[in-house]
Coordinates of C-alpha atoms in Angstrom, one line a residue:
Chain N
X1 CA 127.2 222.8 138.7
X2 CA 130.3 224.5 138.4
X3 CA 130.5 228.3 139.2
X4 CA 132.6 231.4 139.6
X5 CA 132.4 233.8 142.5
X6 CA 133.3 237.4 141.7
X7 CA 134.8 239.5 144.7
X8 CA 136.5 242.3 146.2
X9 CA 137.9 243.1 149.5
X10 CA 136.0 240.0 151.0
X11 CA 132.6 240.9 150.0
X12 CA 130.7 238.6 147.3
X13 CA 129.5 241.0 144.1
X14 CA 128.5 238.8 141.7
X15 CA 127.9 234.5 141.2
X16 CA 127.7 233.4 137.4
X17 CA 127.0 229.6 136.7
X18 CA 128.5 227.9 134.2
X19 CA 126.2 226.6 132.2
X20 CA 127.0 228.6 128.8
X21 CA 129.0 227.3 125.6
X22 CA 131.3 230.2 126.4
X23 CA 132.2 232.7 129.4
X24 CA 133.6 236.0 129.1
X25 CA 135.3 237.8 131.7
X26 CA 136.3 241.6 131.2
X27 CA 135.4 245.1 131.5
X28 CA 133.1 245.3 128.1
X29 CA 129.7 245.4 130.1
X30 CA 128.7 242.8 126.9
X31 CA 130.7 240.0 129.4
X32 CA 129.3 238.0 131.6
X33 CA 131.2 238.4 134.4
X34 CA 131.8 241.9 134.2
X35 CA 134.6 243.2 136.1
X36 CA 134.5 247.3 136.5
X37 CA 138.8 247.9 137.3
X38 CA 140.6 250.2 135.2
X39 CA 143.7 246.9 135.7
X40 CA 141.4 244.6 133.7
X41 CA 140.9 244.6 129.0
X42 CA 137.6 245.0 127.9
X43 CA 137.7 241.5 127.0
X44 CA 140.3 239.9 129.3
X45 CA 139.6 236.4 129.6
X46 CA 137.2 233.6 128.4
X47 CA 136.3 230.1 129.9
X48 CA 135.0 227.0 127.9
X49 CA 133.6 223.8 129.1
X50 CA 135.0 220.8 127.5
X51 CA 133.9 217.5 129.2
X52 CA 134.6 217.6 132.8
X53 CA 137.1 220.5 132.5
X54 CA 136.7 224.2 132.3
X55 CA 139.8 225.5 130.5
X56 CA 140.6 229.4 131.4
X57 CA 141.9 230.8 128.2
X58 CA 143.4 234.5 128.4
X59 CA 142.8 236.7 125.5
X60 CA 146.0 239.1 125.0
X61 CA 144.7 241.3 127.8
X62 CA 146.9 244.4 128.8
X63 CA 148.0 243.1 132.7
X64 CA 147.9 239.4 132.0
X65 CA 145.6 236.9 133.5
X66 CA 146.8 235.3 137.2
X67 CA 145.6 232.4 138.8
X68 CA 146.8 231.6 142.5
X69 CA 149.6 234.1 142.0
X70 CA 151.0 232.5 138.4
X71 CA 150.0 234.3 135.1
X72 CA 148.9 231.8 132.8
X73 CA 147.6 232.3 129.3
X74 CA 145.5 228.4 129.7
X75 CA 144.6 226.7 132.3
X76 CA 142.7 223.6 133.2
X77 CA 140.5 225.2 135.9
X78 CA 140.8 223.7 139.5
X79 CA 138.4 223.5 142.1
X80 CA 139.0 226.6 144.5
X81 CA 141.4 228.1 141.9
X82 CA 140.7 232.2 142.4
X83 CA 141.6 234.2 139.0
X84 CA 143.3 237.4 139.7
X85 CA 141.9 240.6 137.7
X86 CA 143.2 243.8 139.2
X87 CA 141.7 244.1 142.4
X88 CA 139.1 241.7 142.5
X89 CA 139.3 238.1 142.5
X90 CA 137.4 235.2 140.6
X91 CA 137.4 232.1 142.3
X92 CA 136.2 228.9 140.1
X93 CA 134.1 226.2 142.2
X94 CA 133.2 223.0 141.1
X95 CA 132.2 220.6 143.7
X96 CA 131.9 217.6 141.7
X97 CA 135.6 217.5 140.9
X98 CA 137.1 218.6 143.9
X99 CA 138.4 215.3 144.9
X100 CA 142.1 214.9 144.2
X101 CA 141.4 212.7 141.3
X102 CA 138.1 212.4 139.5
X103 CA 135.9 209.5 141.1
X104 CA 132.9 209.8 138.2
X105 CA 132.8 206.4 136.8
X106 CA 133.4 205.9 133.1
X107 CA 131.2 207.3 130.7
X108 CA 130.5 207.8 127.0
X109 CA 130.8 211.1 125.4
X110 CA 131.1 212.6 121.9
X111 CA 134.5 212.7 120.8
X112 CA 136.4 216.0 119.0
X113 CA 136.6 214.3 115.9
X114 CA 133.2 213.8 115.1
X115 CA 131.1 210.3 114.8
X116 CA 134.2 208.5 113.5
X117 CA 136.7 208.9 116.2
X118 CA 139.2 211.4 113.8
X119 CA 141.4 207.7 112.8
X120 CA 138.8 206.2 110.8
X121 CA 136.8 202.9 110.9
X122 CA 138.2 199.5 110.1
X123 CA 142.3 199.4 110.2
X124 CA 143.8 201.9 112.2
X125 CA 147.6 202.8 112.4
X126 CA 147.7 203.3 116.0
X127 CA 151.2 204.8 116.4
X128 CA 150.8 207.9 117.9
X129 CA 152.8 211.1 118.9
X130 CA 150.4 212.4 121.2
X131 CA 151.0 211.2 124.7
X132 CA 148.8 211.4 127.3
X133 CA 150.4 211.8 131.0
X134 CA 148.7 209.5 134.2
X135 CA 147.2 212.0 136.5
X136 CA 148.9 214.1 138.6
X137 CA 149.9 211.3 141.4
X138 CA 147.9 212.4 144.1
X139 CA 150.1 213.7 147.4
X140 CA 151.7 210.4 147.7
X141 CA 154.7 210.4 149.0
X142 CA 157.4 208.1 149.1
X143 CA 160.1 207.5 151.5
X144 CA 163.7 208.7 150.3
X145 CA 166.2 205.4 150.6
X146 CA 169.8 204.4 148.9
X147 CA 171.6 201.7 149.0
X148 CA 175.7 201.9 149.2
X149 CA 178.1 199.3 147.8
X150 CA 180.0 197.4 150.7
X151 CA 182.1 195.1 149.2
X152 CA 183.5 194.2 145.7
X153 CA 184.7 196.9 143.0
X154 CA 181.9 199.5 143.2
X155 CA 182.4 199.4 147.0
X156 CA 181.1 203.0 148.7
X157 CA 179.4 203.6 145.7
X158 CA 175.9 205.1 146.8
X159 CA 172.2 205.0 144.8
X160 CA 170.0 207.1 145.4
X161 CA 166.5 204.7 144.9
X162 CA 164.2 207.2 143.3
X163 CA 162.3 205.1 141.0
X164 CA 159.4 203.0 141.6
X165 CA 161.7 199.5 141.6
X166 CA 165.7 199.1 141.4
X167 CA 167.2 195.7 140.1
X168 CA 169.9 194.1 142.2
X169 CA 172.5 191.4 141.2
X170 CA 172.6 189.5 138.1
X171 CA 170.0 188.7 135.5
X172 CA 169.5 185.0 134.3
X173 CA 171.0 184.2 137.7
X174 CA 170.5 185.9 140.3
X175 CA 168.2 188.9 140.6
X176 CA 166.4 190.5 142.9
X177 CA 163.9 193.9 143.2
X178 CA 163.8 196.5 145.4
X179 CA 160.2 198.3 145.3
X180 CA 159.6 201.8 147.0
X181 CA 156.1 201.8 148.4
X182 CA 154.4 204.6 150.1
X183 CA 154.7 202.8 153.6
X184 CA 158.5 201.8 153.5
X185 CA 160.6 200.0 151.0
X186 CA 160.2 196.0 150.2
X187 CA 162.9 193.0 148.4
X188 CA 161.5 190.5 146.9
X189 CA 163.4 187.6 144.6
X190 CA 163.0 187.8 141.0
X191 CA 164.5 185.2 139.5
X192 CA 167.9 182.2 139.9
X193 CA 168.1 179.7 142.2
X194 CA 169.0 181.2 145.5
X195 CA 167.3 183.4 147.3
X196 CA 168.7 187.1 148.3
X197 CA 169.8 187.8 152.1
X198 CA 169.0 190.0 154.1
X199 CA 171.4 190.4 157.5
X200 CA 172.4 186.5 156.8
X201 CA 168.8 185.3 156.4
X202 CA 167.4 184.2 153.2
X203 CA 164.4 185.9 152.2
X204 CA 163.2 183.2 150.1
X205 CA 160.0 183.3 148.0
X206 CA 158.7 186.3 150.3
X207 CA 158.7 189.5 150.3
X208 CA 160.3 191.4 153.0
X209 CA 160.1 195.1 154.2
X210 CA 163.5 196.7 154.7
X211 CA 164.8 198.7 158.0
X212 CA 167.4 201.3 156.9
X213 CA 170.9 199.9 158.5
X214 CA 169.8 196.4 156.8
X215 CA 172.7 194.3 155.2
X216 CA 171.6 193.1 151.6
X217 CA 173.2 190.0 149.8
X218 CA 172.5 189.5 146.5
X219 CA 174.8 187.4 143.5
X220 CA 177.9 188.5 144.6
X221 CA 176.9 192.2 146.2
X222 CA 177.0 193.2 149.4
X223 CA 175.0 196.2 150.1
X224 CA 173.6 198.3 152.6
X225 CA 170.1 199.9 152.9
X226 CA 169.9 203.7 153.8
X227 CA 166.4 205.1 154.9
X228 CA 165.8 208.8 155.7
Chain W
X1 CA 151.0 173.5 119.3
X2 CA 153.6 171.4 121.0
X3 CA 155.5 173.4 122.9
X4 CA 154.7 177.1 124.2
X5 CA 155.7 179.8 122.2
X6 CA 154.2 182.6 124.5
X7 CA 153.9 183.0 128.2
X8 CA 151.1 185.0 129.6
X9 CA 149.7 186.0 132.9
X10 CA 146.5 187.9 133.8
X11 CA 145.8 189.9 136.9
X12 CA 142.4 192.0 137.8
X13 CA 142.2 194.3 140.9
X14 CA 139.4 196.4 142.1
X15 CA 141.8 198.8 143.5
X16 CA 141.9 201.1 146.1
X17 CA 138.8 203.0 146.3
X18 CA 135.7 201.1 144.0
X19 CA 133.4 198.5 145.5
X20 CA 133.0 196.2 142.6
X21 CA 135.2 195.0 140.0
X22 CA 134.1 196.1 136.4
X23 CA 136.8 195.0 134.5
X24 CA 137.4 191.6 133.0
X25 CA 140.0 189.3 131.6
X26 CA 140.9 186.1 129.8
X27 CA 144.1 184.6 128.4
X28 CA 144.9 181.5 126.7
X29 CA 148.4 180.9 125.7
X30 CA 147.2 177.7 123.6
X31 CA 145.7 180.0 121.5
X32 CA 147.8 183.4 121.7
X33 CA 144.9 185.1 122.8
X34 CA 144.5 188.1 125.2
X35 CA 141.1 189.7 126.3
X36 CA 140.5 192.6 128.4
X37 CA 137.9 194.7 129.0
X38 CA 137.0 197.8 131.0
X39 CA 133.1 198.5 131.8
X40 CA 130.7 200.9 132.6
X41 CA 127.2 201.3 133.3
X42 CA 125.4 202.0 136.5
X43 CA 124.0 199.2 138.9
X44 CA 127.2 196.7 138.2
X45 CA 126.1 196.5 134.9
X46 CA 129.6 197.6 134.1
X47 CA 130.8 194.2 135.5
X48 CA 128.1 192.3 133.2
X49 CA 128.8 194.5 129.9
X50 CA 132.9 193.5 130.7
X51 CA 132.2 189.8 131.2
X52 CA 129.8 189.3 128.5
X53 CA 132.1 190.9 125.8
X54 CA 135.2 188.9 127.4
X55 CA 133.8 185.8 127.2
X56 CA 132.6 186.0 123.7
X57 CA 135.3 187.5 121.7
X58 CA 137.6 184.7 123.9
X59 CA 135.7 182.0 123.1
X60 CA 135.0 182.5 119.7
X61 CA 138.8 183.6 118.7
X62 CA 139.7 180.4 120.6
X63 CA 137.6 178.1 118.8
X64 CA 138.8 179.9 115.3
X65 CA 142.0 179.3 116.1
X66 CA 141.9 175.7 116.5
X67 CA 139.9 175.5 113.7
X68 CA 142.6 177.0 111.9
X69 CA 145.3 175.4 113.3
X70 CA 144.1 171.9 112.1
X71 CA 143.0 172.8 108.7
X72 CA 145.5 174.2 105.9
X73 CA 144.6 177.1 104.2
X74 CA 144.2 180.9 105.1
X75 CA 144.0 182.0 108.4
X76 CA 143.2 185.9 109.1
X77 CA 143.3 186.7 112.8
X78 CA 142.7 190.1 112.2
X79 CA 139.0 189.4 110.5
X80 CA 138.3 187.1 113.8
X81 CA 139.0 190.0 115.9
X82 CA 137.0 192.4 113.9
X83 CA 134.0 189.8 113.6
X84 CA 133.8 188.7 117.5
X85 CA 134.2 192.7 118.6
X86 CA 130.5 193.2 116.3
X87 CA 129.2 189.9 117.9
X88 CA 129.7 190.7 121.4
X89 CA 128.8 194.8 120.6
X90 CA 125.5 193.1 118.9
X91 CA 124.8 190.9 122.5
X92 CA 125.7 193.6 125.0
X93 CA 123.5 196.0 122.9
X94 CA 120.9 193.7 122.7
X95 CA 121.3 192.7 126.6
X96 CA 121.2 196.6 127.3
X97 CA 118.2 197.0 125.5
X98 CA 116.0 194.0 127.0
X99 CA 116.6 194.4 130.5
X100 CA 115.9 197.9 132.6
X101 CA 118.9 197.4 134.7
X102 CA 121.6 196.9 132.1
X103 CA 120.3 200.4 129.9
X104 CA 123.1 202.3 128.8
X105 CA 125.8 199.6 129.5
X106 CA 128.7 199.2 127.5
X107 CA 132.9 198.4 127.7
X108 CA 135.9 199.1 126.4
X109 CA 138.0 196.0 125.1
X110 CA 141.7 195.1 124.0
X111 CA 142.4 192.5 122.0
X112 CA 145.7 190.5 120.8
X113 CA 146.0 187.5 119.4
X114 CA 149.1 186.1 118.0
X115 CA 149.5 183.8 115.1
X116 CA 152.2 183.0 112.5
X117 CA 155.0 185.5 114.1
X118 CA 152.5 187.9 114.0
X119 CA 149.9 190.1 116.0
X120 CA 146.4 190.9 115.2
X121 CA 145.2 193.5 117.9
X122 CA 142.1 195.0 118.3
X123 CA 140.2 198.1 120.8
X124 CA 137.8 200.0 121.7
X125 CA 137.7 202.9 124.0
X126 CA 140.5 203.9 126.5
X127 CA 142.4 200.8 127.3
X128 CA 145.6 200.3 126.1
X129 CA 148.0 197.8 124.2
X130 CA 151.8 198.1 124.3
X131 CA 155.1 196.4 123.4
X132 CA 158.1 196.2 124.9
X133 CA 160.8 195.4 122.5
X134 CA 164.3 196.0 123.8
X135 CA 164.4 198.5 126.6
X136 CA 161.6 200.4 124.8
X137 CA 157.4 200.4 125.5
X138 CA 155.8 202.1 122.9
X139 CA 151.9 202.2 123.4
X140 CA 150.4 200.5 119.9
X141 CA 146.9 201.6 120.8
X142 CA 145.3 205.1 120.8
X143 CA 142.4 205.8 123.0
X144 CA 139.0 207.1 122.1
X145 CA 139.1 209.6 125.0
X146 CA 138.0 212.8 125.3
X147 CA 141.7 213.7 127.1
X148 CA 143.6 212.4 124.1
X149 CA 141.6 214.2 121.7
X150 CA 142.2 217.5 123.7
X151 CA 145.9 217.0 123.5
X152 CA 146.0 215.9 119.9
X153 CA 144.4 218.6 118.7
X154 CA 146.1 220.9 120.9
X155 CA 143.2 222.3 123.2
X156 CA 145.3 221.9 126.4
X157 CA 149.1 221.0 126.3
X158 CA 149.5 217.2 127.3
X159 CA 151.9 218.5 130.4
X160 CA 148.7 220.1 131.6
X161 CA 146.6 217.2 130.9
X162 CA 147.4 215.7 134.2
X163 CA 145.1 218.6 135.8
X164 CA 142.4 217.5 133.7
X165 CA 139.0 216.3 134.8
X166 CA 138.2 214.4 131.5
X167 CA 140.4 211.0 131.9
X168 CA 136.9 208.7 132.6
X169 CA 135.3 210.2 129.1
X170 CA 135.5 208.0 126.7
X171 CA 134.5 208.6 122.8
X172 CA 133.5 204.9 121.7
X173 CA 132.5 201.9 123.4
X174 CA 131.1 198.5 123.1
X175 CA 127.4 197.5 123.5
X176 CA 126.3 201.4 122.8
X177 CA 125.1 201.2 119.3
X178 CA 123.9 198.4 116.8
X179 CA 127.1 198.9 115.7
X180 CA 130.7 199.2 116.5
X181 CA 134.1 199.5 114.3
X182 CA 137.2 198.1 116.6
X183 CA 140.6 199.8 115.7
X184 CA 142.3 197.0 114.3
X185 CA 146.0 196.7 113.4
X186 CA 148.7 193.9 112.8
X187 CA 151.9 193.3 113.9
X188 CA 155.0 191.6 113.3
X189 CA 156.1 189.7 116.6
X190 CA 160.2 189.2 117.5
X191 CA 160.7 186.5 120.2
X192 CA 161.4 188.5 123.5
X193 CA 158.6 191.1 122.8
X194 CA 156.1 191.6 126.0
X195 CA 152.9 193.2 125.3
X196 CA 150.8 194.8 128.0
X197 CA 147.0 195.4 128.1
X198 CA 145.8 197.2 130.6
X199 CA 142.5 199.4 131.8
X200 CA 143.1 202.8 132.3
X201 CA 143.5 201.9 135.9
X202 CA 146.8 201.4 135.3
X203 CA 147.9 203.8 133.3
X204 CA 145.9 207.0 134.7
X205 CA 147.9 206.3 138.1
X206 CA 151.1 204.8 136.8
X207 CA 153.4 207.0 134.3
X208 CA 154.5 204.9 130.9
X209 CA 158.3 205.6 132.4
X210 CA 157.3 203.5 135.1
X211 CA 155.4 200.4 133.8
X212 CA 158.2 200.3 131.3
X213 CA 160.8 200.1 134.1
X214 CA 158.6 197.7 136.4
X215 CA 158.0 195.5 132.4
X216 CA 161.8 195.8 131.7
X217 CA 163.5 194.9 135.1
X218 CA 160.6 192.2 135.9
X219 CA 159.9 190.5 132.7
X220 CA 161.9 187.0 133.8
X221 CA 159.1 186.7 136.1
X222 CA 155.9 188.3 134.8
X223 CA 153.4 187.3 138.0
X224 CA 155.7 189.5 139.7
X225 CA 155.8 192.2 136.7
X226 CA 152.1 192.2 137.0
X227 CA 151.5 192.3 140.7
X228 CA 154.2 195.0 141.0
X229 CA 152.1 196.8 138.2
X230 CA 148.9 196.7 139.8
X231 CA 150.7 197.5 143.5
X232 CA 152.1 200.4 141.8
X233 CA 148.7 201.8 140.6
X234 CA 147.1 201.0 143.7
X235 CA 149.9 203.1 145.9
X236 CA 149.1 205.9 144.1
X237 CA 145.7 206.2 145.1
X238 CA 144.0 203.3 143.2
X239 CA 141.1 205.1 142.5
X240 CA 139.7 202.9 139.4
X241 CA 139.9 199.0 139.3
X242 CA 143.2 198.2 137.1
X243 CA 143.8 195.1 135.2
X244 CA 146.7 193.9 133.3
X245 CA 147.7 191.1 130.9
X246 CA 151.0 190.6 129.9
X247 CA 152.8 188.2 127.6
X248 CA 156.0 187.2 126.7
X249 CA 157.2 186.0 123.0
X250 CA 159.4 183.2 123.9
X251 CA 160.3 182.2 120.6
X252 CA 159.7 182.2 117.2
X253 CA 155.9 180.7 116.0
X254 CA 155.8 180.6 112.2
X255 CA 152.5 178.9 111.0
X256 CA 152.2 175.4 109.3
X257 CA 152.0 175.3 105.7
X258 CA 153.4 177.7 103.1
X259 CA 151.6 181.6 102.5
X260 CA 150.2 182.0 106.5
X261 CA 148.4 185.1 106.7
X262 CA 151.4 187.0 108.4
X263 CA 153.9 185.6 105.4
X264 CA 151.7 187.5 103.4
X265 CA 151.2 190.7 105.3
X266 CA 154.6 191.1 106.1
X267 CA 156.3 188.9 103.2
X268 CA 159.5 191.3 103.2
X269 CA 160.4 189.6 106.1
X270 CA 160.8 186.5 105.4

């Protein structure tokens, strides 16, 4: 279970669990983590449990609420995040969802709307404003590449290829994609009846990892592959 | 049909990290029918719950859909949808409930199926549906998460949803109860349009920016779209299985006789 550890100057005061509908933090002795600085509101902060998440909500205290250095006013609690309140620190554990990205499998849970999912039954008009973001993408990282125009009317032109795949030569005839990967970046054919080059060799149907300095052929383009 | 009026290709993946494959699919683009399905359960009974409601929601739409397409009269995809979502909620329930090991199992599940220039879609749970028409994907489907609920109603800001711990909550699901309503919804279908379904898989690890470039700049050859899809998810960290199913209006499919069910829907059209 998930818990915060009250402290100051490196010795452990208090350890609350959170297991309540509702946490307060301040220094109201009615809280339940009760934090005795003259810095810190009566009621300062408050923490609710929704699903997997604890969300960190501050409640118009005087100094502001911090976590890891930033004030925030809510925040989606993060495993080994430490909540700043005057001179004593606050730090949020939660074991289960310290991985990067949350392993737990599926499950089925009771949703905000009530029994009937907030749309309705039967015919649903699914467009929807809200947009829900991927996860944060772990700490991949990607290698930084461009390609630069050799020949033709865009020659010494440079890209920068910052996006997951870039598009070279000509649709309908012939194109080819260039896909960043975390481990280098590839070309592959896409599409027309001959087969991009790469320094005078056809690729053909395969696909083939790229070595910055590479020569690239594709339609009528002649470009060159620039790896960091 | 004589000659293809849709291309489709399938592609499942257990991904980076999971030992078993709980996700299912099955196209037919005879029929204009796409299934996928997402499931969960302990003991692989995820994997059984998946299969189970894939296979019967494609088969029966399969067989109604011949049906239809030798008889005249009135053809509503959209009621096939909705009546083989209840039948295979009513055998994975029932499945769930006889045996010990499959207790508790259940799936999402996407549906499309397109007849007479039209879509009928159907889902349930936190897989998605979306169309790329032009340069543009706009997702059609919206999930029964907890996450999505949080954002709509404004509990966290969707910039910070990313932090969240809640993705893998979902608020309905197949094979739970004795009974189940599917979203359903109906479309009208422009050659050129590509719909996606996918598991969440894909669009937990991958950003809608970037399956809509990887849809836009691959869509002359959609194996590739889809492997690239699934690479994608899998280089940035892979953690669930992801599964995709896309499919590519090639031209117009207006159905035989006069008043098809979409000339009525969408009569304004015509």
């Amino acid at each position: 279970m998930a818990k915060l550890v009250l402290s100051k100057g490196g010795s452990v005061l208090h350890q609350c669990f959170l297991d309540k509908d509702r946490i307060g933090v301040g220094r109201d002795a009615h809280n339940h983590v009760v934090v005795d600085d003259a810095a810190v509101s009566g009621e300062h902060a408050e923490i609710i449990p929704i699903g997997n998440d604890h969300i960190l909500q501050d409640l118009g205290s005087a100094n502001g609420t911090f976590v890891n250095g930033d004030r925030v006013d809510r925040h989606i609690l993060q495993h080994g995040d430490v909540i700043e309140l005057g001179s004593f620190y606050l730090r949020y554990l939660n074991p289960r969802v310290s991985g990067a990205i949350d392993l737990e499998r599926t499950m089925l849970i009771d949703g905000l709307y009530g029994a009937d999912g907030g749309a309705g039954n039967g015919v649903d008009h699914a467009a929807t404003e809200t947009r829900v973001p991927s996860a944060r993408p772990g700490r991949v990282r990607f290698p930084k590449a461009r390609i630069k125009v050799l020949a033709g009317k865009r020659a010494g032109t440079v890209v920068e290829l910052d996006r997951v795949v870039a598009t070279l030569g000509r649709r309908g005839d012939r194109l080819a994609v260039l896909t960043r990967r975390p481990h280098g970046y590839f070309i592959t054919h896409v599409e027309g009846r001959r087969y991009p080059r790469v320094n005078g060799q056809s690729v053909g149907k395969e696909t083939r990892i790229l070595q910055s300095g590479d020569i690239i052929e594709v339609a009528d383009e002649k470009l060159q592959f620039l790896m960091d | 049909m004589a000659q293809k009026f849709i291309e489709m290709v399938g592609m499942t993946d257990v991904g980076s990290v999971r030992q078993f494959n709980e996700d299912s699919i099955a196209i037919d683009p005879e029929s204009g029918t796409m299934v996928l399905a997402d499931g969960m359960g302990g003991h692989r009974a995820g994997e059984v719950a998946s299969r189970m409601a894939t296979d019967i929601i494609f088969n029966e739409i399969k067989s109604r859909m011949v049906e239809f397409g030798n008889a005249a009269g009135q053809h509503s995809p959209s009621l096939s949808v909705d009546q083989s979502i209840k039948r295979a909620n009513t055998a994975v329930h029932q499945a769930a409930q006889a045996n010990a090991a499959y207790e508790g199992m259940g799936t999402t599940i996407a549906v499309a199926v397109f007849y007479d220039n039209a879509v009928a879609l159907g889902h349930i749970g936190d897989s998605r549906i979306y169309r790329l028409r032009g340069r543009t994907l706009q997702l059609l489907t919206r999930d029964d998460s907890l996450l999505r609920d949080q954002v709509e109603l404004g509990i966290i800001a969707a910039a910070d949803a990313s932090d969240s711990h809640n993705r893998s909550l979902v608020t309905r699901a197949l094979g739970i109860g004795d009974d189940v309503s599917p979203h359903l919804h109906e479309e009208p279908v422009l050659p050129n349009d590509i719909f996606l379904l996918c598991s969440d898989g894909l669009n937990d690890l991958v950003d809608d920016d970037d399956i809509e470039l990887i849809v836009q700049s691959l869509k002359s050859n959609l194996p590739l779209a889809a492997h690239h899809l699934v690479q994608a998810a899998k280089d940035n960290g892979g953690y669930d299985n992801v599964s995709v199913i896309i499919g590519r209006v090639l031209k117009p499919f207006p159905a035989r006789g006069q008043k098809g069910w979409a000339a009525r829907v969408f009569g304004w059209l015509k």
